[in-house]
Coordinates of C-alpha atoms in Angstrom, one line a residue:
M1 CA 21.8 -27.2 9.5
K2 CA 18.4 -25.8 10.7
K3 CA 19.8 -25.5 14.3
I4 CA 22.9 -23.6 13.0
F5 CA 20.6 -21.2 11.0
T6 CA 18.4 -20.7 14.1
L7 CA 21.5 -19.7 16.1
I8 CA 22.6 -17.3 13.5
I9 CA 19.1 -15.6 13.5
S10 CA 19.1 -15.5 17.3
F11 CA 22.5 -14.0 17.4
I12 CA 21.7 -11.3 14.8
C13 CA 18.4 -10.4 16.5
A14 CA 19.8 -10.3 20.0
L15 CA 22.9 -8.2 19.2
A16 CA 22.3 -6.2 16.0
V17 CA 25.5 -4.4 16.8
N18 CA 25.4 -2.3 13.6
A19 CA 22.2 -0.6 12.7
Q20 CA 22.1 -0.6 8.9
G21 CA 18.5 -0.3 7.7
W22 CA 18.4 -3.6 6.0
P23 CA 21.2 -6.2 5.4
D24 CA 23.0 -6.3 2.1
N25 CA 22.9 -9.4 -0.1
Y26 CA 20.0 -10.7 1.9
G27 CA 18.2 -13.8 0.7
G28 CA 15.4 -14.1 3.2
V29 CA 11.6 -13.8 2.5
M30 CA 9.2 -12.0 4.8
L31 CA 5.6 -12.9 5.6
Q32 CA 3.0 -10.3 6.6
G33 CA 1.3 -12.4 9.3
F34 CA -2.1 -10.7 9.4
Y35 CA -4.7 -8.9 7.3
W36 CA -7.6 -6.6 8.3
D37 CA -9.7 -8.0 11.1
S38 CA -7.7 -11.3 11.3
F39 CA -8.3 -11.4 15.0
N40 CA -9.1 -15.1 15.3
E41 CA -6.8 -16.3 12.4
T42 CA -3.7 -14.5 13.7
K43 CA -3.8 -14.9 17.5
W44 CA -0.4 -15.3 19.0
T45 CA -1.2 -18.8 19.9
T46 CA -2.5 -19.6 16.4
L47 CA 0.7 -18.2 14.8
E48 CA 2.9 -20.0 17.2
K49 CA 1.5 -23.4 16.2
Q50 CA 2.6 -22.7 12.6
A51 CA 6.2 -21.8 13.5
P52 CA 7.8 -25.1 12.3
E53 CA 6.2 -24.8 8.9
L54 CA 6.7 -21.1 8.5
G55 CA 10.4 -21.5 9.5
N56 CA 11.0 -23.6 6.4
Y57 CA 10.2 -20.7 4.1
F58 CA 10.3 -17.4 5.9
S59 CA 13.1 -15.6 7.7
L60 CA 11.0 -12.8 9.0
V61 CA 7.3 -12.5 10.0
W62 CA 5.7 -9.1 10.5
I63 CA 2.9 -9.2 13.1
P64 CA 0.3 -6.7 14.2
Q65 CA 1.1 -3.8 16.7
S66 CA 1.1 -5.6 20.0
G67 CA 0.4 -2.9 22.5
Y68 CA -2.8 -2.4 24.5
C69 CA -5.1 0.0 22.6
G70 CA -7.7 0.6 25.4
G71 CA -10.3 -2.1 25.0
G72 CA -12.4 -3.5 22.2
K73 CA -11.0 -5.1 19.1
S74 CA -8.2 -3.2 17.5
M75 CA -5.7 -3.9 14.7
G76 CA -3.2 -1.7 16.7
Y77 CA -3.2 1.5 14.7
N78 CA -4.8 3.4 17.5
P79 CA -1.8 3.0 19.9
L80 CA -2.3 3.9 23.5
Y81 CA 0.1 1.9 25.8
Y82 CA 3.7 1.1 24.9
F83 CA 4.6 -1.2 27.8
N84 CA 1.3 -3.0 28.2
Q85 CA 1.5 -5.7 25.6
N86 CA -2.0 -7.3 26.0
S87 CA -3.7 -6.8 22.7
S88 CA -6.6 -8.1 20.6
F89 CA -4.2 -10.9 19.5
G90 CA -3.3 -12.3 22.9
T91 CA -1.6 -11.6 26.2
E92 CA 1.9 -10.5 26.7
A93 CA 2.9 -14.0 27.9
E94 CA 1.5 -15.5 24.7
L95 CA 3.4 -12.8 22.6
R96 CA 6.7 -13.6 24.4
S97 CA 6.1 -17.3 23.7
L98 CA 5.4 -16.7 20.0
I99 CA 8.5 -14.6 19.5
K100 CA 10.7 -17.2 21.3
T101 CA 9.1 -20.1 19.3
F102 CA 9.6 -18.1 16.1
K103 CA 13.3 -17.6 17.0
D104 CA 13.7 -21.2 17.8
N105 CA 12.5 -22.0 14.3
G106 CA 14.8 -19.5 12.5
I107 CA 12.3 -16.7 12.2
G108 CA 12.8 -13.1 13.3
T109 CA 9.7 -11.2 14.4
I110 CA 9.0 -7.8 13.0
A111 CA 7.1 -5.4 15.2
D112 CA 4.6 -3.0 13.8
V113 CA 5.7 0.4 15.3
V114 CA 3.1 3.2 15.3
V115 CA 4.7 6.3 16.7
N116 CA 3.4 9.0 14.3
H117 CA 0.4 9.4 16.5
R118 CA -1.0 8.2 19.8
G119 CA -4.3 8.0 21.6
N120 CA -5.4 9.6 24.8
V121 CA -7.0 8.2 28.0
S122 CA -10.0 10.4 28.4
N123 CA -9.6 13.8 26.7
W124 CA -7.6 15.3 23.9
V125 CA -4.3 15.6 25.7
D126 CA -3.9 13.1 28.5
F127 CA -1.6 10.2 27.7
P128 CA -1.2 7.1 29.9
K129 CA 1.5 7.1 32.6
E130 CA 3.6 4.0 32.4
T131 CA 6.4 2.7 34.5
Y132 CA 9.1 0.4 33.1
K133 CA 12.2 -0.8 35.0
G134 CA 11.7 1.9 37.6
E135 CA 11.4 4.7 35.1
T136 CA 8.1 6.6 34.5
Y137 CA 7.2 7.5 30.9
E138 CA 4.4 9.9 30.2
M139 CA 3.8 12.2 27.2
L140 CA 2.4 15.6 27.9
S141 CA 0.1 18.1 26.1
T142 CA 3.2 20.0 25.0
D143 CA 4.3 16.8 23.1
I144 CA 1.5 17.3 20.6
C145 CA 2.2 19.2 17.3
L146 CA 0.9 22.7 17.3
N147 CA -1.1 22.2 14.1
D148 CA -2.5 18.8 15.0
D149 CA -5.8 18.0 13.4
G150 CA -5.6 21.1 11.3
G151 CA -5.7 23.3 14.4
A152 CA -8.6 21.5 16.1
A153 CA -6.3 20.2 18.9
K154 CA -5.0 23.7 19.7
K155 CA -8.6 25.1 19.7
W156 CA -9.6 22.5 22.3
A157 CA -6.4 22.9 24.3
D158 CA -6.8 26.7 24.5
A159 CA -10.4 26.3 25.6
N160 CA -9.5 23.9 28.3
G161 CA -6.4 25.5 29.7
Y162 CA -3.7 23.3 28.1
S163 CA -0.6 24.2 26.0
L164 CA 0.6 22.3 23.0
S165 CA 4.1 22.2 21.4
T166 CA 5.3 25.4 19.8
R167 CA 6.3 23.4 16.7
N168 CA 4.2 22.3 13.8
D169 CA 4.2 18.7 12.6
S170 CA 7.5 17.6 10.9
G171 CA 5.4 15.6 8.3
E172 CA 1.9 15.3 7.1
D173 CA -0.9 16.1 9.6
W174 CA -3.3 13.2 10.3
S175 CA -6.7 13.8 11.9
G176 CA -8.0 11.2 14.3
M177 CA -5.4 10.9 17.0
R178 CA -2.7 13.2 18.5
D179 CA 0.3 13.7 16.1
L180 CA 3.5 13.6 18.2
D181 CA 6.2 16.3 18.1
H182 CA 9.3 14.2 17.6
Y183 CA 11.5 17.2 18.2
S184 CA 10.4 16.9 21.8
D185 CA 13.0 15.4 24.1
N186 CA 10.3 13.8 26.1
V187 CA 8.7 12.1 23.0
Q188 CA 12.1 10.9 21.9
R189 CA 12.8 9.5 25.4
C190 CA 9.5 7.6 25.5
V191 CA 9.9 6.3 21.9
K192 CA 13.5 5.2 22.4
A193 CA 12.6 3.4 25.6
Y194 CA 9.7 1.7 23.8
L195 CA 11.7 0.5 20.9
T196 CA 14.5 -0.7 23.1
Y197 CA 11.9 -2.7 25.1
L198 CA 10.6 -4.2 21.9
L199 CA 14.0 -5.4 20.9
N200 CA 15.8 -6.3 24.1
D201 CA 13.0 -7.3 26.4
L202 CA 10.2 -8.8 24.2
G203 CA 12.7 -10.2 21.6
Y204 CA 11.5 -8.6 18.4
C205 CA 14.0 -8.6 15.6
G206 CA 13.1 -5.4 13.7
F207 CA 10.5 -2.7 13.0
R208 CA 7.9 -1.9 10.5
Y209 CA 7.2 1.8 10.9
D210 CA 3.6 2.9 10.2
M211 CA 2.6 6.0 8.4
V212 CA 6.1 7.5 8.0
K213 CA 5.0 10.4 5.9
G214 CA 3.6 11.8 9.1
F215 CA 7.0 12.7 10.6
S216 CA 10.5 13.4 9.4
P217 CA 12.6 10.4 8.3
A218 CA 15.4 11.9 10.3
F219 CA 13.6 10.7 13.5
V220 CA 13.5 7.1 12.2
G221 CA 17.2 7.4 11.8
V222 CA 17.6 8.6 15.3
Y223 CA 15.4 5.9 16.8
N224 CA 17.0 3.1 14.8
N225 CA 20.5 4.2 15.5
H226 CA 19.7 4.3 19.2
A227 CA 18.0 0.9 19.3
R228 CA 20.7 -0.7 17.0
V229 CA 18.1 -2.4 15.0
Q230 CA 19.1 -4.4 11.9
Y231 CA 15.7 -4.7 10.1
S232 CA 13.6 -1.6 9.6
V233 CA 11.1 -0.8 6.9
G234 CA 8.9 2.3 6.5
E235 CA 5.4 2.5 5.1
H236 CA 5.8 5.3 2.7
W237 CA 3.0 5.6 0.2
G238 CA 4.2 7.5 -2.9
S239 CA 6.5 7.4 -6.0
A240 CA 9.8 5.6 -6.1
S241 CA 11.6 8.9 -6.1
E242 CA 9.7 10.0 -2.9
A243 CA 10.6 6.6 -1.3
K244 CA 14.3 7.1 -2.1
T245 CA 14.2 10.6 -0.6
W246 CA 12.6 9.2 2.5
I247 CA 15.2 6.4 2.7
N248 CA 18.0 8.9 2.3
G249 CA 16.4 11.0 5.0
T250 CA 17.0 8.3 7.6
T251 CA 20.7 8.4 7.1
M252 CA 22.9 8.6 10.2
S253 CA 26.7 8.9 10.0
G254 CA 26.6 7.9 6.3
V255 CA 24.3 4.8 6.9
K256 CA 20.8 4.5 5.6
E257 CA 18.9 3.4 8.7
S258 CA 15.8 2.0 7.0
A259 CA 14.3 0.3 4.0
A260 CA 10.9 1.1 2.6
F261 CA 8.0 -0.7 1.1
D262 CA 8.0 -0.6 -2.7
F263 CA 4.4 0.6 -3.3
Q264 CA 5.2 1.2 -7.0
F265 CA 6.1 -2.5 -7.4
H266 CA 2.5 -3.2 -6.3
Y267 CA 1.0 -0.6 -8.6
R268 CA 3.0 -2.0 -11.6
L269 CA 1.5 -5.4 -11.0
Y270 CA -1.9 -3.9 -10.8
D271 CA -1.4 -2.1 -14.1
A272 CA -0.1 -5.2 -15.8
V273 CA -3.2 -7.2 -14.7
S274 CA -5.8 -4.5 -15.2
K275 CA -4.5 -3.5 -18.6
K276 CA -4.0 -7.2 -19.6
N277 CA -0.6 -6.3 -20.7
W278 CA 2.3 -8.1 -18.9
A279 CA 4.9 -6.2 -20.9
V280 CA 4.2 -3.3 -18.5
L281 CA 6.5 -5.1 -16.1
N282 CA 9.4 -4.9 -18.5
A283 CA 9.1 -1.2 -19.0
N284 CA 11.5 1.2 -17.3
T285 CA 9.0 1.6 -14.5
D286 CA 9.0 3.8 -11.5
H287 CA 9.7 1.5 -8.6
L288 CA 12.6 0.9 -6.2
V289 CA 13.7 -2.4 -7.6
K290 CA 15.9 -1.8 -10.7
S291 CA 18.7 -4.0 -11.9
G292 CA 21.9 -2.9 -10.2
S293 CA 20.2 -0.1 -8.2
E294 CA 21.6 0.7 -4.8
Y295 CA 18.0 0.8 -3.5
N296 CA 17.4 -2.9 -4.2
R297 CA 18.8 -3.5 -0.8
Y298 CA 16.3 -1.2 0.7
A299 CA 13.2 -2.3 -1.3
I300 CA 10.6 -4.4 0.5
T301 CA 8.4 -5.6 -2.4
F302 CA 4.9 -6.9 -2.1
V303 CA 1.8 -7.9 -4.2
E304 CA -0.8 -6.8 -1.6
N305 CA -0.9 -5.8 2.1
H306 CA -3.6 -5.2 4.6
D307 CA -4.2 -1.6 3.4
T308 CA -4.3 -2.3 -0.3
Q309 CA -6.5 -5.4 0.3
W310 CA -8.9 -3.3 2.4
R311 CA -8.9 -0.3 0.0
S312 CA -9.4 -2.4 -3.1
S313 CA -11.6 -5.1 -1.5
S314 CA -9.6 -7.6 -3.5
E315 CA -10.9 -10.4 -1.3
T316 CA -14.3 -9.9 -3.0
G317 CA -12.8 -10.2 -6.5
S318 CA -13.2 -6.5 -7.5
C319 CA -9.5 -6.0 -7.8
P320 CA -7.7 -7.4 -10.9
I321 CA -4.9 -8.8 -8.8
S322 CA -7.3 -11.2 -7.1
T323 CA -7.7 -13.1 -10.3
N324 CA -3.9 -13.4 -10.9
I325 CA -2.5 -13.9 -7.4
V326 CA -0.3 -16.8 -8.2
A327 CA 1.3 -15.1 -11.2
C328 CA 1.9 -11.9 -9.3
N329 CA 3.5 -13.8 -6.5
A330 CA 5.7 -15.6 -9.0
Y331 CA 7.0 -12.2 -10.2
L332 CA 7.5 -11.0 -6.6
L333 CA 9.5 -14.1 -5.6
A334 CA 11.7 -14.0 -8.6
M335 CA 12.8 -10.4 -8.4
P336 CA 15.5 -8.7 -6.3
G337 CA 14.5 -6.8 -3.1
T338 CA 13.1 -8.5 -0.1
P339 CA 9.7 -10.1 -0.9
C340 CA 6.9 -9.7 1.6
V341 CA 4.2 -12.3 1.1
F342 CA 0.7 -11.4 2.2
L343 CA -1.0 -13.8 4.6
K344 CA -4.2 -14.2 2.6
H345 CA -2.1 -15.3 -0.4
W346 CA -0.1 -17.7 1.7
I347 CA -3.2 -19.3 3.2
T348 CA -4.9 -19.8 -0.2
Y349 CA -1.9 -20.6 -2.4
K350 CA 0.5 -22.1 0.1
N351 CA 1.9 -24.9 -2.0
E352 CA 2.6 -22.7 -5.0
I353 CA 4.3 -20.0 -2.9
K354 CA 6.4 -22.7 -1.2
K355 CA 7.8 -23.9 -4.5
M356 CA 8.6 -20.3 -5.6
I357 CA 10.5 -19.6 -2.4
E358 CA 12.4 -22.9 -2.7
A359 CA 13.3 -22.0 -6.3
R360 CA 14.5 -18.6 -5.2
K361 CA 16.7 -20.2 -2.5
L362 CA 18.0 -22.9 -4.9
V363 CA 19.3 -20.3 -7.4
G364 CA 20.5 -17.9 -4.6
V365 CA 18.5 -14.8 -5.5
T366 CA 19.0 -12.0 -3.0
N367 CA 17.8 -8.5 -2.5
T368 CA 20.8 -7.1 -4.4
S369 CA 20.7 -9.6 -7.3
T370 CA 20.8 -8.2 -10.9
Y371 CA 18.4 -9.1 -13.6
S372 CA 17.6 -8.6 -17.3
N373 CA 14.4 -8.3 -19.3
V374 CA 14.5 -11.2 -21.7
A375 CA 11.1 -10.9 -23.5
A376 CA 7.8 -9.2 -23.3
A377 CA 4.4 -9.5 -24.8
S378 CA 0.9 -8.7 -23.7
A379 CA 0.4 -12.3 -22.6
Y380 CA 3.7 -12.7 -20.7
T381 CA 6.9 -11.2 -19.5
A382 CA 10.2 -13.0 -19.1
I383 CA 13.1 -12.0 -16.8
A384 CA 16.4 -13.6 -16.0
V385 CA 17.6 -13.1 -12.5
N386 CA 21.2 -13.7 -11.4
G387 CA 21.7 -15.7 -8.3
K388 CA 24.9 -17.0 -6.7
D389 CA 27.8 -18.8 -8.3
G390 CA 26.6 -18.0 -11.8
R391 CA 23.1 -19.6 -11.4
Q392 CA 20.1 -17.9 -13.0
L393 CA 16.3 -18.0 -12.5
L394 CA 14.3 -17.4 -15.7
A395 CA 10.8 -16.5 -14.7
V396 CA 8.0 -16.3 -17.3
I397 CA 4.9 -14.6 -15.9
G398 CA 1.5 -13.8 -17.4
T399 CA -1.7 -15.2 -18.7
S400 CA 0.1 -17.4 -21.2
P401 CA 3.6 -18.1 -20.0
Q402 CA 3.8 -21.2 -22.2
A403 CA 3.8 -18.9 -25.2
Y404 CA 7.4 -18.2 -24.5
T405 CA 10.0 -20.8 -25.4
A406 CA 13.1 -20.8 -23.2
T407 CA 16.2 -21.2 -25.4
G408 CA 19.6 -22.9 -24.5
G409 CA 21.1 -22.9 -21.1
F410 CA 17.8 -23.4 -19.1
K411 CA 15.7 -26.3 -17.9
K412 CA 12.2 -26.1 -16.5
L413 CA 12.0 -26.4 -12.7
T414 CA 8.4 -25.8 -11.8
E415 CA 5.2 -24.2 -13.1
G416 CA 1.8 -23.2 -12.0
D417 CA -1.2 -20.9 -12.8
G418 CA 0.3 -18.0 -14.7
Y419 CA 4.0 -18.8 -14.4
I420 CA 6.9 -21.0 -15.4
Y421 CA 10.2 -21.1 -13.6
Y422 CA 13.3 -22.2 -15.4
V423 CA 16.8 -22.5 -13.9
S424 CA 20.2 -22.4 -15.6
T425 CA 21.7 -25.8 -16.4
N426 CA 24.5 -25.2 -14.0
T427 CA 22.0 -25.3 -11.1
D428 CA 22.0 -28.5 -9.1
T429 CA 18.3 -29.7 -9.0
S430 CA 19.0 -33.2 -7.7
G431 CA 17.2 -32.4 -4.4
W432 CA 14.2 -30.8 -6.0
E433 CA 12.0 -34.0 -5.9
A434 CA 12.7 -34.3 -2.1
I435 CA 11.7 -30.7 -1.7
L436 CA 8.4 -31.3 -3.5
Q437 CA 7.8 -34.4 -1.4
R438 CA 8.3 -32.3 1.8
I439 CA 5.9 -29.7 0.6
A440 CA 3.3 -32.4 -0.2
S441 CA 3.8 -33.9 3.3
E442 CA 3.1 -30.5 4.9
D443 CA -0.2 -30.3 3.0
V444 CA -1.8 -33.1 5.1
T445 CA -4.9 -31.6 6.7
E446 CA -5.8 -33.0 10.1
P447 CA -9.4 -34.2 10.2
E448 CA -11.6 -31.7 12.1
Q449 CA -12.5 -33.1 15.5
P450 CA -16.2 -32.9 16.4
F451 CA -16.9 -30.0 18.7
T452 CA -18.0 -30.8 22.3
D453 CA -20.0 -28.2 24.2
R454 CA -18.0 -26.7 26.9
D455 CA -18.4 -24.3 29.9
V456 CA -16.5 -21.1 30.2
T457 CA -16.6 -19.5 33.7
I458 CA -15.7 -15.8 34.0
Y459 CA -14.4 -14.8 37.5
V460 CA -14.3 -11.1 38.5
D461 CA -12.3 -9.9 41.5
S462 CA -14.9 -8.6 44.0
S463 CA -12.5 -5.8 45.1
L464 CA -13.9 -3.2 42.7
P465 CA -12.7 0.4 42.1
T466 CA -14.1 3.4 43.9
G467 CA -17.5 4.3 42.5
W468 CA -18.5 0.7 41.9
A469 CA -21.2 -0.8 44.2
A470 CA -20.2 -3.6 46.5
G471 CA -21.8 -7.0 46.6
S472 CA -22.5 -7.5 42.8
V473 CA -21.3 -6.9 39.3
N474 CA -23.2 -6.8 36.0
Y475 CA -22.1 -9.2 33.2
W476 CA -22.9 -8.3 29.6
V477 CA -21.7 -11.2 27.5
W478 CA -22.0 -11.8 23.7
S479 CA -20.4 -13.5 20.8
D480 CA -19.2 -11.6 17.7
T481 CA -19.5 -14.8 15.6
D482 CA -23.3 -14.7 15.3
G483 CA -24.3 -11.8 17.5
T484 CA -25.7 -14.0 20.3
T485 CA -26.3 -12.4 23.7
L486 CA -25.4 -15.0 26.2
T487 CA -26.6 -13.3 29.4
T488 CA -30.0 -14.4 30.8
V489 CA -31.2 -10.8 30.8
K490 CA -31.1 -9.7 27.1
S491 CA -31.0 -5.9 27.8
W492 CA -28.2 -3.8 29.1
P493 CA -26.5 -4.1 31.6
G494 CA -27.2 -7.9 31.5
D495 CA -27.0 -10.2 34.5
K496 CA -26.5 -9.0 38.0
V497 CA -24.1 -11.5 39.5
T498 CA -23.8 -11.9 43.2
A499 CA -22.5 -15.5 43.4
T500 CA -19.0 -15.6 44.8
V501 CA -16.2 -18.1 45.2
E502 CA -13.1 -17.7 47.4
K503 CA -9.8 -18.6 45.7
D504 CA -6.2 -17.8 46.4
G505 CA -7.2 -15.5 49.3
K506 CA -9.6 -13.5 47.2
K507 CA -13.3 -13.5 46.7
W508 CA -14.5 -13.6 43.1
F509 CA -17.9 -13.1 41.4
W510 CA -18.5 -15.8 38.9
K511 CA -20.9 -17.0 36.2
T512 CA -20.6 -19.8 33.7
F513 CA -21.6 -19.7 30.1
R514 CA -22.2 -22.6 27.7
V515 CA -20.3 -22.5 24.4
T516 CA -21.9 -24.7 21.8
K517 CA -20.0 -23.9 18.7
S518 CA -16.3 -24.2 17.6
N519 CA -14.4 -21.0 16.9
H520 CA -17.0 -19.1 19.0
P521 CA -15.2 -16.8 21.4
I522 CA -17.2 -14.6 23.7
N523 CA -16.8 -11.0 24.9
I524 CA -17.7 -9.2 28.1
V525 CA -18.4 -5.8 29.5
L526 CA -18.7 -5.4 33.2
S527 CA -20.6 -2.7 35.0
T528 CA -22.3 -1.8 38.3
G529 CA -25.7 -0.5 39.3
S530 CA -27.8 0.3 36.3
G531 CA -24.8 0.0 34.0
S532 CA -22.5 2.9 35.0
P533 CA -19.6 2.9 35.6
Q534 CA -18.6 0.3 33.1
T535 CA -15.5 -1.3 31.7
V536 CA -14.0 -1.4 28.2
D537 CA -14.8 -4.5 26.1
F538 CA -12.8 -7.6 26.9
N539 CA -12.8 -9.9 23.9
D540 CA -12.1 -13.4 22.6
I541 CA -12.7 -15.4 25.7
E542 CA -12.5 -19.2 25.0
T543 CA -11.5 -20.6 28.3
D544 CA -12.0 -19.8 32.0
K545 CA -10.9 -16.2 32.8
Y546 CA -10.0 -14.4 36.0
L547 CA -10.4 -10.6 35.5
E548 CA -9.8 -7.6 37.7
V549 CA -11.5 -4.2 37.1
A550 CA -8.7 -1.6 37.3
A551 CA -9.1 2.0 38.5
D552 CA -7.4 3.1 35.3
K553 CA -9.8 4.4 32.6
V554 CA -9.8 4.7 28.8
S555 CA -12.4 7.1 27.4
G556 CA -14.1 7.1 30.8
K557 CA -14.3 3.3 31.0
N558 CA -12.4 1.2 33.5
V559 CA -9.7 -1.1 32.1
I560 CA -9.9 -4.9 32.6
T561 CA -6.8 -6.8 33.7
D562 CA -6.5 -10.4 32.8
V563 CA -4.9 -12.2 35.8
T564 CA -5.9 -15.8 34.8
S565 CA -2.3 -17.1 34.9
Q566 CA -2.1 -16.1 38.6
H567 CA -5.2 -18.1 39.7
T568 CA -5.5 -21.7 38.5
S569 CA -6.5 -23.8 41.6
G570 CA -7.8 -23.9 45.1
I571 CA -11.5 -23.2 45.6
T572 CA -12.0 -22.8 49.3
D573 CA -15.5 -21.3 49.7
I574 CA -18.5 -20.6 47.6
T575 CA -21.7 -18.6 47.9
T576 CA -24.5 -18.5 45.3
D577 CA -27.6 -16.6 44.5
D578 CA -29.1 -19.8 42.9
T579 CA -32.6 -20.5 44.0
H580 CA -31.7 -24.2 44.7
A581 CA -31.0 -24.3 48.4
D582 CA -29.0 -27.6 48.0
A583 CA -27.3 -26.6 44.8
F584 CA -24.0 -28.3 43.7
Y585 CA -21.6 -27.0 41.1
T586 CA -18.7 -28.3 39.1
V587 CA -15.3 -26.7 39.9
S588 CA -15.7 -24.6 36.7
G589 CA -18.9 -23.1 38.1
Q590 CA -21.6 -25.0 36.2
Y591 CA -24.8 -25.9 38.1
A592 CA -24.8 -29.7 38.4
G593 CA -27.9 -30.5 40.5
S594 CA -29.3 -30.6 44.0
D595 CA -29.0 -34.3 44.8
I596 CA -25.3 -35.3 45.0
S597 CA -26.2 -39.0 44.9
R598 CA -27.4 -38.6 41.3
L599 CA -24.2 -36.8 40.1
A600 CA -21.4 -38.5 38.2
K601 CA -18.0 -39.1 39.8
G602 CA -16.0 -35.9 40.3
L603 CA -15.3 -32.9 42.5
Y604 CA -18.2 -30.6 43.3
V605 CA -18.7 -27.5 45.4
G606 CA -21.9 -26.7 47.4
K607 CA -23.1 -25.6 50.8
G608 CA -19.8 -23.8 51.4
K609 CA -17.8 -27.1 51.1
K610 CA -16.0 -29.3 48.5
Y611 CA -17.4 -32.8 47.8
L612 CA -15.5 -35.6 46.1
K613 CA -18.0 -38.1 44.5
N614 CA -16.2 -41.5 44.2
K615 CA -19.0 -43.6 42.8

């Protein structure tokens, strides 16, 4: 059955022959697979390992914007490159592997699409030039909205001899990066190619559009209709009526081309908890999800997301929702619309959320299910949601759900902190115990293995760009985990490295660093001379890396290209600036000693040769 479901998901994601905003009668649940600064926790390789477990519960996983943002750690909301998919969360190869593994486990991957604005390479108006499948894509100064940054962009452009678009922004202005003029044929050409690349090349299944109040919804309709995407959701902060207007604005040929996040759903939960009055949820409130509403299909509901978490600092306990997370998720997963579970909630309350999702599936609740308000009091609210084949889910949510007594026609299925789920007596619950056993079996925590110190060698191609001195390169290496500077020289620009090794026909500078803690990635900036020119930051190094300094620059700093996958074996020659005349090194570059007779068995390099120590 799982294989059949996987094939269905793959077929839908690959073809998506009818763009439709969001499927009707959809029973899937989505996971937001990140939160602010979740760089280590949501690396592509880390998420990929979780695919079998996630596939049991989630049909879709929304991951961070995956394009290269120009060096340093970034959550992706300062987009720069469209076709360079090496991000703070991993390489393009790792991203492709993640998407494929997700698909193999029945999960569609949702791309975070940030096209309201875009960053520049070195000044206010220069965008990167990219080539994809023989076509060159480059936005121009005339692709920037005339009133960008409240007129600051035009002032700069006029002073520096550039022209902007003749049109103002089609949405709200945002200061910080260049707002794109989506009326521009060139902007549309670049964005359409980018979205098609995400779907048909990388294998994404759908889009989450960032900051859609910044440009007209008509363009989301144009882009989705061109890409033929089936899953699309816009981040539209505002009232339900405003969200409906935005959804309607995406319509192409009579088809609404996108769903929207139901922010008012989040705010109603906030109100219920902060006012200590759960009856608020039963009021005729202003959110997209209403019983029988045509917008249920296009409502992506949520308790919290990365922005609300960051803005309210709920992880510190200052937001009321943080004390009622289980109850709020129980309401989320009982209601129509497509629920989007927040990763932080999933991590902390995984077993409870698993039971809720399984109950939703058991009854057959979908995004277009109808419901009725059964009872309400300050300590609880009760709703009856209609599933498939006459089945119902009765969800009682609040600080005292046990204060409500379910009357005839229902039996208790499961309960937890702040909620009780009942199902109608016509629901077959014979397999529920097996489901609970499976959930329990997934909760087995592998014992943490003791960490063994390891060496990480960073190789840098000695063919440096014009303007860089020959014969050496400066390494500045540190760890974000505890702020440790790992270079021998503790002041900028760090260690001047002259040691080289020949490999795969190239000569590489190299230096080895000792990592003594688990989850302790290191970062590097390369430079020349006294520290200028220099590169952007290259982050999260945990294993040996082969790096090239590119001529391309971002904000005046050279870009680093990771070419590790191309260079994995074959040391042929080595030189060193070590003071030991008879020095020997491991193949990873660690100094081993000067007397080979005292070394352990293994392969060593020294005196320009390779040595195999057999005994």
